[in-house]
Coordinates of C-alpha atoms and ligand atoms in Angstrom, one line a residue:
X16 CA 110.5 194.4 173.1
X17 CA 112.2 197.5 173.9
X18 CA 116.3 198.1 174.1
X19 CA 117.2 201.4 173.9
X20 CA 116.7 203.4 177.1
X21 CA 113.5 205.7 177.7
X22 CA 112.9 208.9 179.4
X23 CA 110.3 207.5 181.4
X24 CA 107.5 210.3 182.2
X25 CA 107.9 211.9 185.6
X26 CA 105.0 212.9 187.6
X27 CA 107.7 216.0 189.0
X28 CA 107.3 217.8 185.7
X29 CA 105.7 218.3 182.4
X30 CA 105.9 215.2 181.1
X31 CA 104.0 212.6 183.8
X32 CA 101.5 215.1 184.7
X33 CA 98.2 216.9 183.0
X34 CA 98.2 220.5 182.7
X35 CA 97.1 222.9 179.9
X36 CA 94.4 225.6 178.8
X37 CA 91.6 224.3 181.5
X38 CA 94.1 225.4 184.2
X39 CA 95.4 228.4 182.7
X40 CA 92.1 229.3 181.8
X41 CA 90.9 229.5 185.2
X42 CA 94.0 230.7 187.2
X43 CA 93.6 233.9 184.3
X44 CA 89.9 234.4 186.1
X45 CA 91.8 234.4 189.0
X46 CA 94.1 237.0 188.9
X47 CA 91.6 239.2 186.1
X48 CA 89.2 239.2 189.4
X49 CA 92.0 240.2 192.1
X50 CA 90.1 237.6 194.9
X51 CA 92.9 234.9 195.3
X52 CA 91.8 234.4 198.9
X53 CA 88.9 231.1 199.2
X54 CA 86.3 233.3 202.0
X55 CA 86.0 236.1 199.0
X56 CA 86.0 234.1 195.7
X57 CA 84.4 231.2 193.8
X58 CA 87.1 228.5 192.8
X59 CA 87.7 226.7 196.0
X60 CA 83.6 226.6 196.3
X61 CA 83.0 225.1 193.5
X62 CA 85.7 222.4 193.7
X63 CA 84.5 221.6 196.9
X64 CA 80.7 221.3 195.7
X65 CA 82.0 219.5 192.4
X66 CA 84.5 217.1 194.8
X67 CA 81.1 216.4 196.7
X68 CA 79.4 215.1 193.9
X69 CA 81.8 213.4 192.3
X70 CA 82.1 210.8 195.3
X71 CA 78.4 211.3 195.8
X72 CA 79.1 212.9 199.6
X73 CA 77.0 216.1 200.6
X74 CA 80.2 217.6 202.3
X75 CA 83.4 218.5 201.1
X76 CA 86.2 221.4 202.5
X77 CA 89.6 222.0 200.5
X78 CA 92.4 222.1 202.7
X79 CA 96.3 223.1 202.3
X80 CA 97.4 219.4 202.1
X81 CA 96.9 216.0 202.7
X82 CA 98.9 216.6 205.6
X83 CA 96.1 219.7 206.6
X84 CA 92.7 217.1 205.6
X85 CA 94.5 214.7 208.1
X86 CA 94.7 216.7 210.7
X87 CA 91.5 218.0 210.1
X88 CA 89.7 215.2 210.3
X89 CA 91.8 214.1 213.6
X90 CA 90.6 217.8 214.9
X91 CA 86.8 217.0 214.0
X92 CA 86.9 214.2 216.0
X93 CA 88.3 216.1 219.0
X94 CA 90.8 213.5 220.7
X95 CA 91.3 213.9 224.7
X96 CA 95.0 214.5 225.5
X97 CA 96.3 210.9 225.5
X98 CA 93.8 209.3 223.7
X99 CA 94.7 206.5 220.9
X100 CA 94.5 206.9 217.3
X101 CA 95.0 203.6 215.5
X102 CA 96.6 203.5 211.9
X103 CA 99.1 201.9 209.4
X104 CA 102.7 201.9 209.9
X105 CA 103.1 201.7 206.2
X106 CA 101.8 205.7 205.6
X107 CA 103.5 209.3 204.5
X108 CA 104.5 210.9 208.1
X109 CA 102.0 213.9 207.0
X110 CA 99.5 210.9 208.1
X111 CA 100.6 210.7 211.4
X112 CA 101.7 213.6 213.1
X113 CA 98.7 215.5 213.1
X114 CA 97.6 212.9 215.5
X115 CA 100.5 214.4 217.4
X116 CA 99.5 217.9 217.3
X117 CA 96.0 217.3 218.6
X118 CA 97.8 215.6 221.6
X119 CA 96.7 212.4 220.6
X120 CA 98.9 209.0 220.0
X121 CA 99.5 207.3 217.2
X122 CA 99.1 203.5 218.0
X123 CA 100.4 201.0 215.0
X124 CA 98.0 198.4 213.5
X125 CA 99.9 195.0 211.3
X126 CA 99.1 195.2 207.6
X127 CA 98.7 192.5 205.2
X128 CA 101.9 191.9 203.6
X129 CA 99.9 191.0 200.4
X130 CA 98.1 193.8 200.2
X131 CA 100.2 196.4 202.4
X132 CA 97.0 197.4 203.7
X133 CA 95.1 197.4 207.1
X134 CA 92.6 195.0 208.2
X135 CA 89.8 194.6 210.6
X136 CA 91.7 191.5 212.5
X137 CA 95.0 193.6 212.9
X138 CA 92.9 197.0 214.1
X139 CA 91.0 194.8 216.6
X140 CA 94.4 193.9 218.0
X141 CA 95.1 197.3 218.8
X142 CA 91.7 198.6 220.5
X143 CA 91.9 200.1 223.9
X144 CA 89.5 201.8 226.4
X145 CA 91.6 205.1 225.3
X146 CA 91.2 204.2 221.2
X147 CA 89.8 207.2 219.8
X148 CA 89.7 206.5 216.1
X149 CA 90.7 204.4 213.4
X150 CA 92.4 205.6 210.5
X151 CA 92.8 203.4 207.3
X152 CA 95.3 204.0 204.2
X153 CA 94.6 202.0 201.1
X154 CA 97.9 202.6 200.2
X155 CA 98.9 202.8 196.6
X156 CA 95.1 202.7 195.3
X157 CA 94.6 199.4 196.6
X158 CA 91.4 199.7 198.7
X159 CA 91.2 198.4 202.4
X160 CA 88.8 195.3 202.8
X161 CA 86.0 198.1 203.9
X162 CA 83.2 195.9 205.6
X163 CA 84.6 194.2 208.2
X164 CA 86.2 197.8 209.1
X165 CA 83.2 199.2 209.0
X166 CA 81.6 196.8 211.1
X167 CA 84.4 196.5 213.8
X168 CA 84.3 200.6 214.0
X169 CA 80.3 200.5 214.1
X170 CA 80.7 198.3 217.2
X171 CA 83.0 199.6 219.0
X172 CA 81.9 203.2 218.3
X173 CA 85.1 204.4 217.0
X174 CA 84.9 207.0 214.3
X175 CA 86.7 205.9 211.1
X176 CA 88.5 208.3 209.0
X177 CA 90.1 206.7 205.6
X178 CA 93.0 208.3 203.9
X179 CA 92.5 208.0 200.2
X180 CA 95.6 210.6 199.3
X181 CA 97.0 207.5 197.2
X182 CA 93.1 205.9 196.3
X183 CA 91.3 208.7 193.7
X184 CA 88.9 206.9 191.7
X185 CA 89.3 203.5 194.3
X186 CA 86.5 201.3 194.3
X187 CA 85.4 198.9 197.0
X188 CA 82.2 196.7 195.3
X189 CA 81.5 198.9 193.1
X190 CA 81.7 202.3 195.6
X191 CA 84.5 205.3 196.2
X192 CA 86.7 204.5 198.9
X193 CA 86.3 207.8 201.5
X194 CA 83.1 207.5 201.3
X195 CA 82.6 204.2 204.0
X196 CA 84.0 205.8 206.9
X197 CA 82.9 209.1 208.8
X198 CA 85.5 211.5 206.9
X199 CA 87.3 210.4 203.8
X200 CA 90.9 212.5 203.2
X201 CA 92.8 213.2 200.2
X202 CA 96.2 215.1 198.8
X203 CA 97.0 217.3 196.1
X204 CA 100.7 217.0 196.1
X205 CA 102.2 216.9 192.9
X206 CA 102.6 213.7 192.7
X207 CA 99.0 212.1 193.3
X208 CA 96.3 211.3 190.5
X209 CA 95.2 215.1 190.4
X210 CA 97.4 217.8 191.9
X211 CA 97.7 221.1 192.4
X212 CA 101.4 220.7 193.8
X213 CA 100.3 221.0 197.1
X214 CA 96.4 220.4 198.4
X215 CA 94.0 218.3 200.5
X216 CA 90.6 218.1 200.7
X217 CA 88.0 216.3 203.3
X218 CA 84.7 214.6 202.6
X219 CA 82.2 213.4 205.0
X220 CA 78.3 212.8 205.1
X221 CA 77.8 214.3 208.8
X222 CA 77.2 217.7 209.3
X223 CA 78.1 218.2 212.3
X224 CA 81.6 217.1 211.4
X225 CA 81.9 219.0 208.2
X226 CA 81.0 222.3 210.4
X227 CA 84.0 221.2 212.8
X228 CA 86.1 220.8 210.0
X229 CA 85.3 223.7 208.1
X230 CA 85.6 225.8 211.1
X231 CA 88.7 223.6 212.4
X232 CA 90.6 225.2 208.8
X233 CA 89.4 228.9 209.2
X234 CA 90.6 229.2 212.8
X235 CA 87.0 228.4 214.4
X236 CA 85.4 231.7 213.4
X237 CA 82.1 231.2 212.8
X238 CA 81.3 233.5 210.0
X239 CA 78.0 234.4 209.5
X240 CA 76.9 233.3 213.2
X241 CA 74.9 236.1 214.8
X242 CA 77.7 236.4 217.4
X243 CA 80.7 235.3 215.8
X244 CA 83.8 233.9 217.4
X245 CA 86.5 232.0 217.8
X246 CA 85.3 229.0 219.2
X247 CA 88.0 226.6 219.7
X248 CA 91.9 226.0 218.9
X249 CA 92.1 226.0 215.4
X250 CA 94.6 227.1 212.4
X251 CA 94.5 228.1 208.8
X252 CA 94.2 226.1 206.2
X253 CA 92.3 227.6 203.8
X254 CA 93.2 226.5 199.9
X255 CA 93.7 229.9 197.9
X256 CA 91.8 230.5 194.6
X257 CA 95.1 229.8 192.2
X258 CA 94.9 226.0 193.8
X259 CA 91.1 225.8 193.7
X260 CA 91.4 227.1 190.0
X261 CA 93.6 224.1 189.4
X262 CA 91.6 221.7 190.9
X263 CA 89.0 222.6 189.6
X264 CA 90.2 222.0 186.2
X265 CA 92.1 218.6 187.2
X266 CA 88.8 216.9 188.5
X267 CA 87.6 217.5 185.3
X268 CA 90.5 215.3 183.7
X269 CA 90.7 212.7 186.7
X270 CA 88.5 210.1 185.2
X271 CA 90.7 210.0 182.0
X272 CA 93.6 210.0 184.2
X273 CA 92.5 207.5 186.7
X274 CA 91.6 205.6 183.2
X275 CA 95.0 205.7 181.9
X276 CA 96.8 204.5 184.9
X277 CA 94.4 201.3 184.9
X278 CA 94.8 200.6 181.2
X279 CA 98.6 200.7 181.4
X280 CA 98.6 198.8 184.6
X281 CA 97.1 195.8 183.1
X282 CA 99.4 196.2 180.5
X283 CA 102.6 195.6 182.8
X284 CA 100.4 192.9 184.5
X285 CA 100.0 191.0 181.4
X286 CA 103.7 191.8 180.6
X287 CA 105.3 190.4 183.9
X288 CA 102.7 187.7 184.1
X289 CA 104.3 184.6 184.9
X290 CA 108.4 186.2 186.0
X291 CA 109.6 184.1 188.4
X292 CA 110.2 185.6 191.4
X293 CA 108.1 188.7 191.0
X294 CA 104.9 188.8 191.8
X295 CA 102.3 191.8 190.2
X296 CA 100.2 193.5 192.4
X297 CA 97.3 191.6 194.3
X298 CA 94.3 193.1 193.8
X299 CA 91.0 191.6 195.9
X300 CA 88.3 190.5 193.5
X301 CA 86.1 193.5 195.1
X302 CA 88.1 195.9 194.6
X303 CA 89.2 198.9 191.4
X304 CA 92.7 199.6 192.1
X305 CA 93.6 202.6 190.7
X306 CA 98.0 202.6 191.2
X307 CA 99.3 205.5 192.4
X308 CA 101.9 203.5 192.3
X309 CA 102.3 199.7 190.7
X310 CA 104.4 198.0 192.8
X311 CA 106.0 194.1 192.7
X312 CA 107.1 192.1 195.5
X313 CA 110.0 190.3 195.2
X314 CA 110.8 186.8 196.1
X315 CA 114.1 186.7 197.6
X316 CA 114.6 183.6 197.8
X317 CA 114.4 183.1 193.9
X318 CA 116.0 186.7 193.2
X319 CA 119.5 186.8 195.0
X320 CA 119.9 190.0 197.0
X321 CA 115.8 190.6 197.1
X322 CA 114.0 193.8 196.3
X323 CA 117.4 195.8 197.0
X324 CA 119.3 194.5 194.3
X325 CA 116.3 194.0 192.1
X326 CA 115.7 198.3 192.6
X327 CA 119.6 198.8 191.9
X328 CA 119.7 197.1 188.1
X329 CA 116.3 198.9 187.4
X330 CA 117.8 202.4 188.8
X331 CA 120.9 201.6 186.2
X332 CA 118.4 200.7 183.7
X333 CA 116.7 204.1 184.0
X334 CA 113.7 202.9 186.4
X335 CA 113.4 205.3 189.1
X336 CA 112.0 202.8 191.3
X337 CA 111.8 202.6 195.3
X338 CA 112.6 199.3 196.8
X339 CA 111.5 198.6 200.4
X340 CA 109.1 202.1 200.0
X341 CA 109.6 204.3 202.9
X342 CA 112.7 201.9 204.2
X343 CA 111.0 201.2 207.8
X344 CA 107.8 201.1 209.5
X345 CA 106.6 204.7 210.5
X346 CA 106.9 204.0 214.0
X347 CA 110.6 203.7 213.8
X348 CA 111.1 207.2 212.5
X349 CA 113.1 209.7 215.0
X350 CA 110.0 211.5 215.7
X351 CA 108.0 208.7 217.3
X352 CA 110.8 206.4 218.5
X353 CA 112.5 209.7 220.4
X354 CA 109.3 211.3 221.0
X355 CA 110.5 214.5 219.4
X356 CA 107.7 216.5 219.9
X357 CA 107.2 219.7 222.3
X358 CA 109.7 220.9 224.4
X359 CA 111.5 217.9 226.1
X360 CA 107.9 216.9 227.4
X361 CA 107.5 214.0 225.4
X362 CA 103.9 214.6 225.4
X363 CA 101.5 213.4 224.3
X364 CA 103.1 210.2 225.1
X365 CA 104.0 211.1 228.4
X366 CA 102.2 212.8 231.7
X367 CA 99.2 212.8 234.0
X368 CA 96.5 212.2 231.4
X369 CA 98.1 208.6 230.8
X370 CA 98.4 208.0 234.6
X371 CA 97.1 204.5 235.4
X372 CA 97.7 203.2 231.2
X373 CA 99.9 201.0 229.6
X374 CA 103.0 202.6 228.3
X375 CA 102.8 202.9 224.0
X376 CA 106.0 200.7 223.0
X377 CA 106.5 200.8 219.5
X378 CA 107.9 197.2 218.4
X379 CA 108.5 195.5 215.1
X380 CA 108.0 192.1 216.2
X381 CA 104.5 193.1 216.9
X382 CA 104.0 193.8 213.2
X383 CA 105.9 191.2 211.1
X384 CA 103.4 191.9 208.0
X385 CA 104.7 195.4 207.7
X386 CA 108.4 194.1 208.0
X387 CA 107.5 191.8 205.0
X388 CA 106.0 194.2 203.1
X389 CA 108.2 196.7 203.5
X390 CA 111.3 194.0 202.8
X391 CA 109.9 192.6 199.4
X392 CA 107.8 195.6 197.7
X393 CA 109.7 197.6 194.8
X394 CA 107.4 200.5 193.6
X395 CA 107.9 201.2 190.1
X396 CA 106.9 205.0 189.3
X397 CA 103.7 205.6 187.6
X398 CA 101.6 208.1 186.1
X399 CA 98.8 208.9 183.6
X400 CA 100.9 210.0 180.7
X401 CA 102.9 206.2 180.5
X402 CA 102.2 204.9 177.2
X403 CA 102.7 201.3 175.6
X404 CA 106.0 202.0 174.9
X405 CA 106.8 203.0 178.5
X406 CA 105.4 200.0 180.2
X407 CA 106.9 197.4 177.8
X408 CA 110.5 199.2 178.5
X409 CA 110.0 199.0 182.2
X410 CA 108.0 194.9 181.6
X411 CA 111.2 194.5 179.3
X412 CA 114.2 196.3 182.2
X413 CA 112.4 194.1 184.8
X414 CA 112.6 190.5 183.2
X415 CA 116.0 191.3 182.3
X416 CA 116.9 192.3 185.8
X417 CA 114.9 188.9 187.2
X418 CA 116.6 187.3 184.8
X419 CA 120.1 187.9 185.8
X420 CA 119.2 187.8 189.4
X421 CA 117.3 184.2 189.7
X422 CA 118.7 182.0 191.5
Ligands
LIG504 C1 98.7 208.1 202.3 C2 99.1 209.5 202.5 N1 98.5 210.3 203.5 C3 98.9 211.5 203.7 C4 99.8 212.2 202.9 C5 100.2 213.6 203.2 O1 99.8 214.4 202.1 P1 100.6 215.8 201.8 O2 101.9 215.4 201.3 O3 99.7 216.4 200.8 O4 100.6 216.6 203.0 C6 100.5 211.4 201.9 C7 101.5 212.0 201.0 O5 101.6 212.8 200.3 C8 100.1 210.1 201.7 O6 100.7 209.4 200.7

């Protein structure tokens, strides 16, 4: 059992993350050849073409961030102006407003409370004649339950795009998650399983989608066409060669990191096996998870005062933890509940290509498994370089805290 307080490992610096002479190494080819820019050098390519293999996708383009490979994928699918784009409420904005920016709406699917995830009964709920897409989180590198997804997109003919930004290494029976929909999407922020402090890539196994998106991030100019152009409204967000350098040397660590993350994850499940009151992740029998994040859910009516006061004693204790995640469903975020968007229009939302449809209301009683998710769950940070020590401090700060709190 551990007393005295620990430095836990933070995935913000040094200490929680994986850097060293593979990066350097590559970021000095970098700057010895004077090419930083992706179109002219040969980092970004080859983390896109090692990316590709390493999920087992022919297609892969590195982006500026998750928030980029979103909208990306949202751009490659080519919404009409009004059209619905069905997702999670539980999600990182950088999810979501892309949808916005290629004048489509977000619409809010019900998650499972036990898995904070998405499912094929709570998307079906949401389907219009104006649905566009789906888009699926498995949020904290739990996967989604993947088949009857698949099968409800399939036959409604809705093109699914899966945001695996928290899901590296994933597995649903045995295969990658990004790699069931149409267009799998991932982050490089600092804080994810690999990083290069800000990134974002996009898989997909259609080519005519991969040419949208790859054209979609280099402002539709169709290099190498015989007459080239720009074809259509499109930005840049092309990775430079000091991030692909990075990457590049990261993927080749991921598997060890994913590794780590599992091992000392079953450690802490072992450890808080059995707390009253506090539940350990739920993981589907199907299903690798690979924590991003491990997170507990918190009985409240055994623990007085609930995840809240559960997150305060581990904070005092040193556990930089987040109770209640991101503190409300997306949809209740100024953005979307104001319809802060362009001008005062309130598009896309609002004018004459939604005459004749149902207004999008945004309510919390139409997603009570997101309001019990969000009211129970404490994430406890995580990251590849937590050893035994770390995880039986944080076992040992939460029993204690359980302890004190139980009714
Ligand atoms: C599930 C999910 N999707 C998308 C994003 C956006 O990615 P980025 O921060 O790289 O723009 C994040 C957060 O980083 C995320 O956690």
């Amino acid at each position: 059992m551990a007393d005295a307080p620990l430095t836990l490992p933070s995935d913000a610096n040094a200490s929680g993350r994986s850097f060293g002479e593979e990066e350097l190494e590559l970021l000095r080819q970098v700057i010895a050849s004077g090419t930083l820019n992706c179109t002219r050098g040969t980092q970004v390519i080859e983390f896109e073409k090692r990316f590709a293999r390493y999920l087992d996708m022919p297609h892969c383009r590195a982006v500026t961030s998750g928030t980029a490979a979103i909208h990306t994928a949202v751009a490659a699918v080519d919404p009409e102006p009004g059209d619905e784009i069905i997702g999670t409420p539980i999600t990182d904005i950088g999810a979501i407003t892309p949808i916005l920016y290629q004048s489509a709406i977000p619409v809010f699917a019900d998650v499972d409370p036990k898995t904070y995830n998405v499912t094929a009964a709570t998307l079906a709920k949401k389907i219009t004649r104006r649905t566009k897409a789906v888009i699926v989180t498995h949020l904290f590198g739990n996967a989604c339950d993947m088949d009857p997804i698949v099968a409800l997109c399939k036959d409604k003919g809705l093109p699914l795009i899966e945001d695996c930004a928290q899901a590296y290494g994933t597995t649903y029976k045995g295969r990658h998650v990004g790699t069931f929909g149409d267009i799998g999407v991932f982050s490089l922020q600092q804080g994810k399983h690999m990083t290069t402090g800000e990134g974002g890539m996009v898989v997909t196994r259609d080519a005519a989608l991969a040419r949208r998106m790859v054209l979609f991030s280099d402002k539709a100019w169709g290099y190498g066409d015989p007459k080239p152009d720009h074809y259509f409204l499109a930005l840049n967000y092309r990775m430079t060669e000091l991030a692909g350098a990075v990457a590049l040397a990261q993927l080749g660590k991921l598997d060890n990191m994913i590794a780590a993350r599992v091992r000392t994850a079953a450690r802490m499940d072992k450890a808080l096996a059995g707390l009253r009151g506090v539940e350990i992740p739920f993981v589907p029998p199907n299903v690798r998870h690979t924590y991003w994040k491990y997170c507990v859910r918190v009985d409240p009516s055994v623990i007085r005062g609930g995840a809240d006061a559960l997150g305060a004693k581990l904070k005092a204790a040193g556990v930089f933890c987040v109770p209640r995640y991101i503190q409300k469903p997306a949809f209740e975020c100024e953005v979307l509940r104001d319809r802060v968007t362009f001008g005062k229009s309130q598009f896309p939302w609002v004018g004459d290509h939604r005459k004749g449809e149902p207004e999008i209301v945004y309510d919390a009683k139409e997603t009570p498994g997101t309001t019990e998710a969000l009211a129970h769950v404490v994430v406890l940070p995580w990251n590849e370089r937590y050893e035994d020590k770390h995880v039986d401090f944080v076992a040992d700060v939460v029993r204690r805290a359980a302890g004190e709190l139980s009714a």
